[in-house]
Amino acid sequence: AISTCRSGSCLTEIGAAISAVSEAYGYDSVEKYRGHGIGRHFHCPPFVKHYRNHDYMELKEGMVFTIEPMLTEGRADCVEWQSDGWTVVTRDGGRSAQFEHMVAITSDGAEILTIPS
């Protein structure tokens, strides 16, 4: 998905790339949670969907946001544990994995800010 990030590309390309990979392996992507912009406020636009969508927004140099898909081996329907209000589990008990990168759109494409330099 990060390879789709460059000035002039579209936000929808990120979700399409994640969907293509997850579907190729028989996984699903949770739609309840999204990546988000990083700016003056922590969770701000653009909101990055990790599945195919129609949120057409041109990516521009200077944008900073997260890409943080949660992929599941079964259905993507999930709930938060009431006991801590944070832990997320799938309703069908399938395993899941989540990872996050922060990306900055640059004149050369994208810089991954969460990789040590």
PDB file of C-alpha atoms in Angstrom:
ATOM      1  CA  ALA A   1       0.000   0.000   0.000  1.00  0.00           C
ATOM      2  CA  ILE A   2       2.841   2.401   0.748  1.00  0.00           C
ATOM      3  CA  SER A   3       4.085   1.970  -2.807  1.00  0.00           C
ATOM      4  CA  THR A   4       0.886   3.690  -4.020  1.00  0.00           C
ATOM      5  CA  CYS A   5       1.641   6.804  -1.947  1.00  0.00           C
ATOM      6  CA  ARG A   6       3.002   9.739  -3.922  1.00  0.00           C
ATOM      7  CA  SER A   7       1.963  13.262  -4.765  1.00  0.00           C
ATOM      8  CA  GLY A   8      -0.895  13.105  -7.254  1.00  0.00           C
ATOM      9  CA  SER A   9      -2.032   9.581  -6.397  1.00  0.00           C
ATOM     10  CA  CYS A  10      -5.439   8.940  -4.851  1.00  0.00           C
ATOM     11  CA  LEU A  11      -6.280   7.921  -1.297  1.00  0.00           C
ATOM     12  CA  THR A  12      -8.446   5.085  -2.669  1.00  0.00           C
ATOM     13  CA  GLU A  13      -5.337   3.366  -4.067  1.00  0.00           C
ATOM     14  CA  ILE A  14      -4.196   2.540  -0.519  1.00  0.00           C
ATOM     15  CA  GLY A  15      -7.386   0.636   0.319  1.00  0.00           C
ATOM     16  CA  ALA A  16      -7.365  -1.109  -3.056  1.00  0.00           C
ATOM     17  CA  ALA A  17      -3.766  -2.288  -2.549  1.00  0.00           C
ATOM     18  CA  ILE A  18      -4.504  -3.634   0.939  1.00  0.00           C
ATOM     19  CA  SER A  19      -7.639  -5.401  -0.329  1.00  0.00           C
ATOM     20  CA  ALA A  20      -5.734  -7.000  -3.203  1.00  0.00           C
ATOM     21  CA  VAL A  21      -3.131  -8.490  -0.859  1.00  0.00           C
ATOM     22  CA  SER A  22      -5.550  -9.555   1.880  1.00  0.00           C
ATOM     23  CA  GLU A  23      -7.953 -11.178  -0.602  1.00  0.00           C
ATOM     24  CA  ALA A  24      -5.107 -13.009  -2.368  1.00  0.00           C
ATOM     25  CA  TYR A  25      -4.363 -14.789   0.912  1.00  0.00           C
ATOM     26  CA  GLY A  26      -8.000 -15.321   1.905  1.00  0.00           C
ATOM     27  CA  TYR A  27      -7.968 -12.649   4.629  1.00  0.00           C
ATOM     28  CA  ASP A  28     -10.353  -9.812   5.326  1.00  0.00           C
ATOM     29  CA  SER A  29      -9.653  -6.222   6.415  1.00  0.00           C
ATOM     30  CA  VAL A  30     -11.495  -4.673   9.360  1.00  0.00           C
ATOM     31  CA  GLU A  31     -13.508  -1.657   8.220  1.00  0.00           C
ATOM     32  CA  LYS A  32     -14.248  -0.286  11.686  1.00  0.00           C
ATOM     33  CA  TYR A  33     -10.755   1.169  12.194  1.00  0.00           C
ATOM     34  CA  ARG A  34      -8.843   3.472   9.880  1.00  0.00           C
ATOM     35  CA  GLY A  35      -5.571   5.226   9.486  1.00  0.00           C
ATOM     36  CA  HIS A  36      -5.573   8.956  10.164  1.00  0.00           C
ATOM     37  CA  GLY A  37      -3.802  12.163   9.451  1.00  0.00           C
ATOM     38  CA  ILE A  38      -1.081  13.535  11.697  1.00  0.00           C
ATOM     39  CA  GLY A  39      -1.163  17.273  12.181  1.00  0.00           C
ATOM     40  CA  ARG A  40      -2.088  19.812  14.825  1.00  0.00           C
ATOM     41  CA  HIS A  41      -4.607  17.246  16.060  1.00  0.00           C
ATOM     42  CA  PHE A  42      -3.679  13.582  16.461  1.00  0.00           C
ATOM     43  CA  HIS A  43      -6.626  11.902  14.700  1.00  0.00           C
ATOM     44  CA  CYS A  44      -7.455  14.212  11.812  1.00  0.00           C
ATOM     45  CA  PRO A  45      -8.135  13.885   8.084  1.00  0.00           C
ATOM     46  CA  PRO A  46      -7.279  12.246   5.862  1.00  0.00           C
ATOM     47  CA  PHE A  47      -8.878   9.088   7.231  1.00  0.00           C
ATOM     48  CA  VAL A  48      -7.355   6.101   5.468  1.00  0.00           C
ATOM     49  CA  LYS A  49      -9.656   3.159   4.777  1.00  0.00           C
ATOM     50  CA  HIS A  50      -7.876  -0.186   4.529  1.00  0.00           C
ATOM     51  CA  TYR A  51     -10.348  -1.665   2.056  1.00  0.00           C
ATOM     52  CA  ARG A  52     -11.711  -0.773  -1.378  1.00  0.00           C
ATOM     53  CA  ASN A  53     -13.625   2.490  -1.168  1.00  0.00           C
ATOM     54  CA  HIS A  54     -14.632   5.628  -3.036  1.00  0.00           C
ATOM     55  CA  ASP A  55     -12.987   8.290  -0.846  1.00  0.00           C
ATOM     56  CA  TYR A  56     -11.394  10.188  -3.685  1.00  0.00           C
ATOM     57  CA  MET A  57      -8.732  12.521  -2.332  1.00  0.00           C
ATOM     58  CA  GLU A  58      -5.560  13.497  -4.120  1.00  0.00           C
ATOM     59  CA  LEU A  59      -2.443  12.963  -2.039  1.00  0.00           C
ATOM     60  CA  LYS A  60      -0.254  16.043  -1.870  1.00  0.00           C
ATOM     61  CA  GLU A  61       3.299  16.739  -0.799  1.00  0.00           C
ATOM     62  CA  GLY A  62       3.421  17.491   2.929  1.00  0.00           C
ATOM     63  CA  MET A  63       0.555  15.200   3.936  1.00  0.00           C
ATOM     64  CA  VAL A  64       1.371  12.911   6.865  1.00  0.00           C
ATOM     65  CA  PHE A  65      -0.874  10.004   7.816  1.00  0.00           C
ATOM     66  CA  THR A  66      -0.914   6.458   9.129  1.00  0.00           C
ATOM     67  CA  ILE A  67      -1.619   3.242   7.299  1.00  0.00           C
ATOM     68  CA  GLU A  68      -2.608   0.631   9.876  1.00  0.00           C
ATOM     69  CA  PRO A  69      -4.670  -2.243   8.519  1.00  0.00           C
ATOM     70  CA  MET A  70      -6.048  -4.974  10.736  1.00  0.00           C
ATOM     71  CA  LEU A  71      -6.279  -8.197   8.756  1.00  0.00           C
ATOM     72  CA  THR A  72      -8.298 -11.194   9.906  1.00  0.00           C
ATOM     73  CA  GLU A  73      -8.192 -14.852   8.954  1.00  0.00           C
ATOM     74  CA  GLY A  74     -11.977 -15.075   9.156  1.00  0.00           C
ATOM     75  CA  ARG A  75     -14.638 -12.418   9.002  1.00  0.00           C
ATOM     76  CA  ALA A  76     -13.670  -8.824   9.728  1.00  0.00           C
ATOM     77  CA  ASP A  77     -16.615  -8.203  12.074  1.00  0.00           C
ATOM     78  CA  CYS A  78     -15.090  -7.295  15.445  1.00  0.00           C
ATOM     79  CA  VAL A  79     -15.906  -5.992  18.921  1.00  0.00           C
ATOM     80  CA  GLU A  80     -14.026  -4.292  21.738  1.00  0.00           C
ATOM     81  CA  TRP A  81     -13.738  -6.036  25.080  1.00  0.00           C
ATOM     82  CA  GLN A  82     -15.889  -4.218  27.605  1.00  0.00           C
ATOM     83  CA  SER A  83     -13.390  -4.996  30.383  1.00  0.00           C
ATOM     84  CA  ASP A  84     -10.729  -2.665  29.012  1.00  0.00           C
ATOM     85  CA  GLY A  85     -12.471  -0.781  26.186  1.00  0.00           C
ATOM     86  CA  TRP A  86      -9.375  -1.223  24.034  1.00  0.00           C
ATOM     87  CA  THR A  87      -8.747  -4.845  23.060  1.00  0.00           C
ATOM     88  CA  VAL A  88     -10.389  -5.815  19.781  1.00  0.00           C
ATOM     89  CA  VAL A  89     -11.387  -9.370  18.870  1.00  0.00           C
ATOM     90  CA  THR A  90     -13.194 -10.839  15.900  1.00  0.00           C
ATOM     91  CA  ARG A  91     -16.719 -12.096  16.523  1.00  0.00           C
ATOM     92  CA  ASP A  92     -15.907 -15.437  14.900  1.00  0.00           C
ATOM     93  CA  GLY A  93     -12.791 -15.937  17.066  1.00  0.00           C
ATOM     94  CA  GLY A  94     -10.436 -15.849  14.070  1.00  0.00           C
ATOM     95  CA  ARG A  95      -6.903 -14.602  14.502  1.00  0.00           C
ATOM     96  CA  SER A  96      -5.986 -11.113  13.392  1.00  0.00           C
ATOM     97  CA  ALA A  97      -2.914  -8.951  12.993  1.00  0.00           C
ATOM     98  CA  GLN A  98      -2.473  -5.182  12.922  1.00  0.00           C
ATOM     99  CA  PHE A  99       0.538  -3.052  12.042  1.00  0.00           C
ATOM    100  CA  GLU A 100       1.034   0.667  11.604  1.00  0.00           C
ATOM    101  CA  HIS A 101       3.328   2.911   9.619  1.00  0.00           C
ATOM    102  CA  MET A 102       3.354   6.700   9.494  1.00  0.00           C
ATOM    103  CA  VAL A 103       3.943   8.015   5.979  1.00  0.00           C
ATOM    104  CA  ALA A 104       4.845  11.480   4.693  1.00  0.00           C
ATOM    105  CA  ILE A 105       4.139  12.402   1.083  1.00  0.00           C
ATOM    106  CA  THR A 106       7.274  13.955  -0.402  1.00  0.00           C
ATOM    107  CA  SER A 107       8.333  15.290  -3.789  1.00  0.00           C
ATOM    108  CA  ASP A 108      10.008  11.886  -4.406  1.00  0.00           C
ATOM    109  CA  GLY A 109       7.044   9.731  -3.336  1.00  0.00           C
ATOM    110  CA  ALA A 110       6.644   8.708   0.296  1.00  0.00           C
ATOM    111  CA  GLU A 111       8.896   8.581   3.334  1.00  0.00           C
ATOM    112  CA  ILE A 112       8.107   5.974   5.987  1.00  0.00           C
ATOM    113  CA  LEU A 113       8.581   7.852   9.256  1.00  0.00           C
ATOM    114  CA  THR A 114       8.254   4.789  11.512  1.00  0.00           C
ATOM    115  CA  ILE A 115      11.441   3.146  10.195  1.00  0.00           C
ATOM    116  CA  PRO A 116      14.583   4.177  12.074  1.00  0.00           C
ATOM    117  CA  SER A 117      16.990   6.141   9.899  1.00  0.00           C
TER     118      SER A 117
END
